[in-house]
């Protein structure tokens, strides 16, 4: 989440979400330097920073490896929007990025390119990202990305 002073709160690397505590969160500046926190920031810190730098209208980024978006990420170039609720936040399709290695600036740039005009994208052979003005909006975009991927994949069976 982007703070008013330009710093970023991000989850740590290597701690399972179900055991995550508030004190495990890490605050970084926009150059990736840790400002406070005892843990190492997420290995996708560059991706989060680059999205915030390119989308000044959003303040929250959620990156997941949710199952159906991950399936879509390994086989598809895009996923068409199927339901009205997803269309309201994601437009008419979800793009799948070109493959880039995890944790790299190349991945950060590619994800950011695909988020130029929408609030979610699927990361090739990896997972997905949802963004919004609030954590709730970013979560909703991620849920709509997962739901759309699931419906599309189940419709193929
Ligand atoms: Zn990831």
PDB file of C-alpha atoms in Angstrom, residues 3-136:
ATOM      1  CA  UNK A   3       1.457   5.880   2.031  1.00  0.00           C
ATOM      2  CA  UNK A   4       0.860   9.635   1.770  1.00  0.00           C
ATOM      3  CA  UNK A   5       4.601  10.300   2.241  1.00  0.00           C
ATOM      4  CA  UNK A   6       5.424   8.123  -0.803  1.00  0.00           C
ATOM      5  CA  UNK A   7       6.667   5.119   1.168  1.00  0.00           C
ATOM      6  CA  UNK A   8       5.237   1.662   0.598  1.00  0.00           C
ATOM      7  CA  UNK A   9       3.975  -0.929   3.091  1.00  0.00           C
ATOM      8  CA  UNK A  10       4.644  -4.411   1.760  1.00  0.00           C
ATOM      9  CA  UNK A  11       4.417  -7.973   3.037  1.00  0.00           C
ATOM     10  CA  UNK A  12       7.684  -9.710   3.901  1.00  0.00           C
ATOM     11  CA  UNK A  13       9.392 -12.435   1.922  1.00  0.00           C
ATOM     12  CA  UNK A  14       9.145 -16.006   3.157  1.00  0.00           C
ATOM     13  CA  UNK A  15       6.463 -15.746   5.857  1.00  0.00           C
ATOM     14  CA  UNK A  16       3.209 -17.665   5.183  1.00  0.00           C
ATOM     15  CA  UNK A  17       0.178 -15.341   5.147  1.00  0.00           C
ATOM     16  CA  UNK A  18      -1.676 -17.361   7.770  1.00  0.00           C
ATOM     17  CA  UNK A  19       1.074 -16.696  10.306  1.00  0.00           C
ATOM     18  CA  UNK A  20       1.760 -13.091   9.258  1.00  0.00           C
ATOM     19  CA  UNK A  21       1.621 -10.462  12.027  1.00  0.00           C
ATOM     20  CA  UNK A  22       1.314  -6.680  11.683  1.00  0.00           C
ATOM     21  CA  UNK A  23       4.884  -6.230  12.933  1.00  0.00           C
ATOM     22  CA  UNK A  24       6.132  -8.417  10.043  1.00  0.00           C
ATOM     23  CA  UNK A  25       5.087  -5.793   7.475  1.00  0.00           C
ATOM     24  CA  UNK A  26       7.946  -3.797   5.943  1.00  0.00           C
ATOM     25  CA  UNK A  27       7.994  -0.097   5.005  1.00  0.00           C
ATOM     26  CA  UNK A  28      10.210   0.825   2.040  1.00  0.00           C
ATOM     27  CA  UNK A  29      10.918   4.028   0.136  1.00  0.00           C
ATOM     28  CA  UNK A  30      10.367   4.237  -3.634  1.00  0.00           C
ATOM     29  CA  UNK A  31      13.995   3.250  -4.256  1.00  0.00           C
ATOM     30  CA  UNK A  32      13.420  -0.064  -2.470  1.00  0.00           C
ATOM     31  CA  UNK A  33      15.331   0.843   0.708  1.00  0.00           C
ATOM     32  CA  UNK A  34      13.835  -0.507   3.944  1.00  0.00           C
ATOM     33  CA  UNK A  35      12.654   2.394   6.108  1.00  0.00           C
ATOM     34  CA  UNK A  36      11.296   0.267   8.949  1.00  0.00           C
ATOM     35  CA  UNK A  37      10.565  -3.364   9.741  1.00  0.00           C
ATOM     36  CA  UNK A  38      12.629  -6.354  10.800  1.00  0.00           C
ATOM     37  CA  UNK A  39      11.815  -8.606   7.839  1.00  0.00           C
ATOM     38  CA  UNK A  40      13.043  -8.657   4.246  1.00  0.00           C
ATOM     39  CA  UNK A  41      10.465  -7.137   1.834  1.00  0.00           C
ATOM     40  CA  UNK A  42       8.669  -9.264  -0.765  1.00  0.00           C
ATOM     41  CA  UNK A  43      10.855 -10.412  -3.655  1.00  0.00           C
ATOM     42  CA  UNK A  44       8.389  -8.575  -5.943  1.00  0.00           C
ATOM     43  CA  UNK A  45       9.104  -5.166  -4.365  1.00  0.00           C
ATOM     44  CA  UNK A  46      10.318  -3.812  -7.749  1.00  0.00           C
ATOM     45  CA  UNK A  47       6.976  -4.754  -9.310  1.00  0.00           C
ATOM     46  CA  UNK A  48       4.997  -2.958  -6.602  1.00  0.00           C
ATOM     47  CA  UNK A  49       7.185   0.192  -6.823  1.00  0.00           C
ATOM     48  CA  UNK A  50       7.008   0.300 -10.633  1.00  0.00           C
ATOM     49  CA  UNK A  51       3.213  -0.039 -10.628  1.00  0.00           C
ATOM     50  CA  UNK A  52       2.884   2.862  -8.153  1.00  0.00           C
ATOM     51  CA  UNK A  53       5.249   5.001 -10.271  1.00  0.00           C
ATOM     52  CA  UNK A  54       3.199   4.349 -13.432  1.00  0.00           C
ATOM     53  CA  UNK A  55      -0.334   4.490 -12.002  1.00  0.00           C
ATOM     54  CA  UNK A  56      -0.657   7.658  -9.933  1.00  0.00           C
ATOM     55  CA  UNK A  57      -4.384   7.020  -9.480  1.00  0.00           C
ATOM     56  CA  UNK A  58      -3.940   3.888  -7.333  1.00  0.00           C
ATOM     57  CA  UNK A  59      -2.596   3.291  -3.822  1.00  0.00           C
ATOM     58  CA  UNK A  60      -2.927  -0.502  -3.386  1.00  0.00           C
ATOM     59  CA  UNK A  61      -1.398  -3.521  -5.148  1.00  0.00           C
ATOM     60  CA  UNK A  62      -2.242  -7.167  -4.432  1.00  0.00           C
ATOM     61  CA  UNK A  63      -0.142  -9.913  -6.022  1.00  0.00           C
ATOM     62  CA  UNK A  64      -1.291 -13.543  -5.690  1.00  0.00           C
ATOM     63  CA  UNK A  65      -0.640 -16.985  -7.119  1.00  0.00           C
ATOM     64  CA  UNK A  66      -4.351 -17.863  -7.131  1.00  0.00           C
ATOM     65  CA  UNK A  67      -5.125 -21.197  -8.818  1.00  0.00           C
ATOM     66  CA  UNK A  68      -7.258 -20.349 -11.876  1.00  0.00           C
ATOM     67  CA  UNK A  69      -5.327 -17.194 -12.776  1.00  0.00           C
ATOM     68  CA  UNK A  70      -2.187 -19.343 -12.551  1.00  0.00           C
ATOM     69  CA  UNK A  71      -3.746 -21.930 -14.883  1.00  0.00           C
ATOM     70  CA  UNK A  72      -4.668 -19.131 -17.314  1.00  0.00           C
ATOM     71  CA  UNK A  73      -1.157 -17.716 -16.948  1.00  0.00           C
ATOM     72  CA  UNK A  74       0.365 -20.908 -18.289  1.00  0.00           C
ATOM     73  CA  UNK A  75      -1.823 -21.441 -21.357  1.00  0.00           C
ATOM     74  CA  UNK A  76      -3.557 -18.245 -22.513  1.00  0.00           C
ATOM     75  CA  UNK A  77      -2.628 -14.892 -24.065  1.00  0.00           C
ATOM     76  CA  UNK A  78      -5.702 -13.152 -22.653  1.00  0.00           C
ATOM     77  CA  UNK A  79      -8.930 -13.994 -20.833  1.00  0.00           C
ATOM     78  CA  UNK A  80     -12.195 -12.458 -22.090  1.00  0.00           C
ATOM     79  CA  UNK A  81     -14.429 -10.841 -19.485  1.00  0.00           C
ATOM     80  CA  UNK A  82     -17.578 -12.889 -19.031  1.00  0.00           C
ATOM     81  CA  UNK A  83     -19.581 -11.396 -16.170  1.00  0.00           C
ATOM     82  CA  UNK A  84     -20.938  -7.893 -15.560  1.00  0.00           C
ATOM     83  CA  UNK A  85     -19.260  -7.473 -12.150  1.00  0.00           C
ATOM     84  CA  UNK A  86     -15.822  -8.140 -13.644  1.00  0.00           C
ATOM     85  CA  UNK A  87     -16.492  -5.839 -16.610  1.00  0.00           C
ATOM     86  CA  UNK A  88     -17.110  -2.931 -14.225  1.00  0.00           C
ATOM     87  CA  UNK A  89     -13.540  -3.081 -12.889  1.00  0.00           C
ATOM     88  CA  UNK A  90     -11.557  -4.814 -15.627  1.00  0.00           C
ATOM     89  CA  UNK A  91     -13.002  -3.713 -18.981  1.00  0.00           C
ATOM     90  CA  UNK A  92     -13.438  -6.300 -21.751  1.00  0.00           C
ATOM     91  CA  UNK A  93     -10.421  -8.596 -21.238  1.00  0.00           C
ATOM     92  CA  UNK A  94      -7.601  -9.519 -18.881  1.00  0.00           C
ATOM     93  CA  UNK A  95      -4.187  -9.387 -20.517  1.00  0.00           C
ATOM     94  CA  UNK A  96      -1.557 -12.053 -19.864  1.00  0.00           C
ATOM     95  CA  UNK A  97       1.950 -10.570 -19.733  1.00  0.00           C
ATOM     96  CA  UNK A  98       4.896 -11.836 -21.719  1.00  0.00           C
ATOM     97  CA  UNK A  99       7.050 -14.127 -19.591  1.00  0.00           C
ATOM     98  CA  UNK A 100       9.743 -12.434 -17.495  1.00  0.00           C
ATOM     99  CA  UNK A 101      11.749 -13.853 -14.590  1.00  0.00           C
ATOM    100  CA  UNK A 102      10.302 -13.319 -11.088  1.00  0.00           C
ATOM    101  CA  UNK A 103      11.686 -10.459  -9.025  1.00  0.00           C
ATOM    102  CA  UNK A 104      13.251  -8.620 -11.975  1.00  0.00           C
ATOM    103  CA  UNK A 105      12.795  -5.067 -13.237  1.00  0.00           C
ATOM    104  CA  UNK A 106      11.853  -6.618 -16.608  1.00  0.00           C
ATOM    105  CA  UNK A 107       8.882  -8.316 -14.914  1.00  0.00           C
ATOM    106  CA  UNK A 108       8.008  -5.078 -13.108  1.00  0.00           C
ATOM    107  CA  UNK A 109       8.004  -3.150 -16.415  1.00  0.00           C
ATOM    108  CA  UNK A 110       5.967  -5.814 -18.227  1.00  0.00           C
ATOM    109  CA  UNK A 111       3.307  -6.031 -15.500  1.00  0.00           C
ATOM    110  CA  UNK A 112       3.114  -2.259 -15.332  1.00  0.00           C
ATOM    111  CA  UNK A 113       2.683  -2.055 -19.134  1.00  0.00           C
ATOM    112  CA  UNK A 114      -0.281  -4.445 -18.961  1.00  0.00           C
ATOM    113  CA  UNK A 115      -1.879  -2.439 -16.126  1.00  0.00           C
ATOM    114  CA  UNK A 116      -1.833   0.847 -18.063  1.00  0.00           C
ATOM    115  CA  UNK A 117      -5.588   0.863 -18.693  1.00  0.00           C
ATOM    116  CA  UNK A 118      -7.035  -1.801 -16.372  1.00  0.00           C
ATOM    117  CA  UNK A 119      -6.953  -2.891 -12.729  1.00  0.00           C
ATOM    118  CA  UNK A 120      -5.772  -6.499 -13.058  1.00  0.00           C
ATOM    119  CA  UNK A 121      -3.426  -8.541 -15.180  1.00  0.00           C
ATOM    120  CA  UNK A 122      -2.288 -12.150 -15.292  1.00  0.00           C
ATOM    121  CA  UNK A 123       1.468 -12.711 -15.064  1.00  0.00           C
ATOM    122  CA  UNK A 124       2.688 -15.393 -17.491  1.00  0.00           C
ATOM    123  CA  UNK A 125       3.594 -18.674 -15.732  1.00  0.00           C
ATOM    124  CA  UNK A 126       3.347 -16.964 -12.366  1.00  0.00           C
ATOM    125  CA  UNK A 127       0.065 -15.507 -11.014  1.00  0.00           C
ATOM    126  CA  UNK A 128      -1.829 -12.248 -11.086  1.00  0.00           C
ATOM    127  CA  UNK A 129      -1.954  -8.639  -9.836  1.00  0.00           C
ATOM    128  CA  UNK A 130      -4.969  -6.524  -8.868  1.00  0.00           C
ATOM    129  CA  UNK A 131      -4.756  -2.806  -8.130  1.00  0.00           C
ATOM    130  CA  UNK A 132      -7.036  -0.065  -6.814  1.00  0.00           C
ATOM    131  CA  UNK A 133      -7.332   3.154  -4.837  1.00  0.00           C
ATOM    132  CA  UNK A 134      -7.807   1.107  -1.647  1.00  0.00           C
ATOM    133  CA  UNK A 135      -6.871  -2.394  -0.486  1.00  0.00           C
ATOM    134  CA  UNK A 136     -10.559  -3.339  -0.842  1.00  0.00           C
TER     135      UNK A 136
END
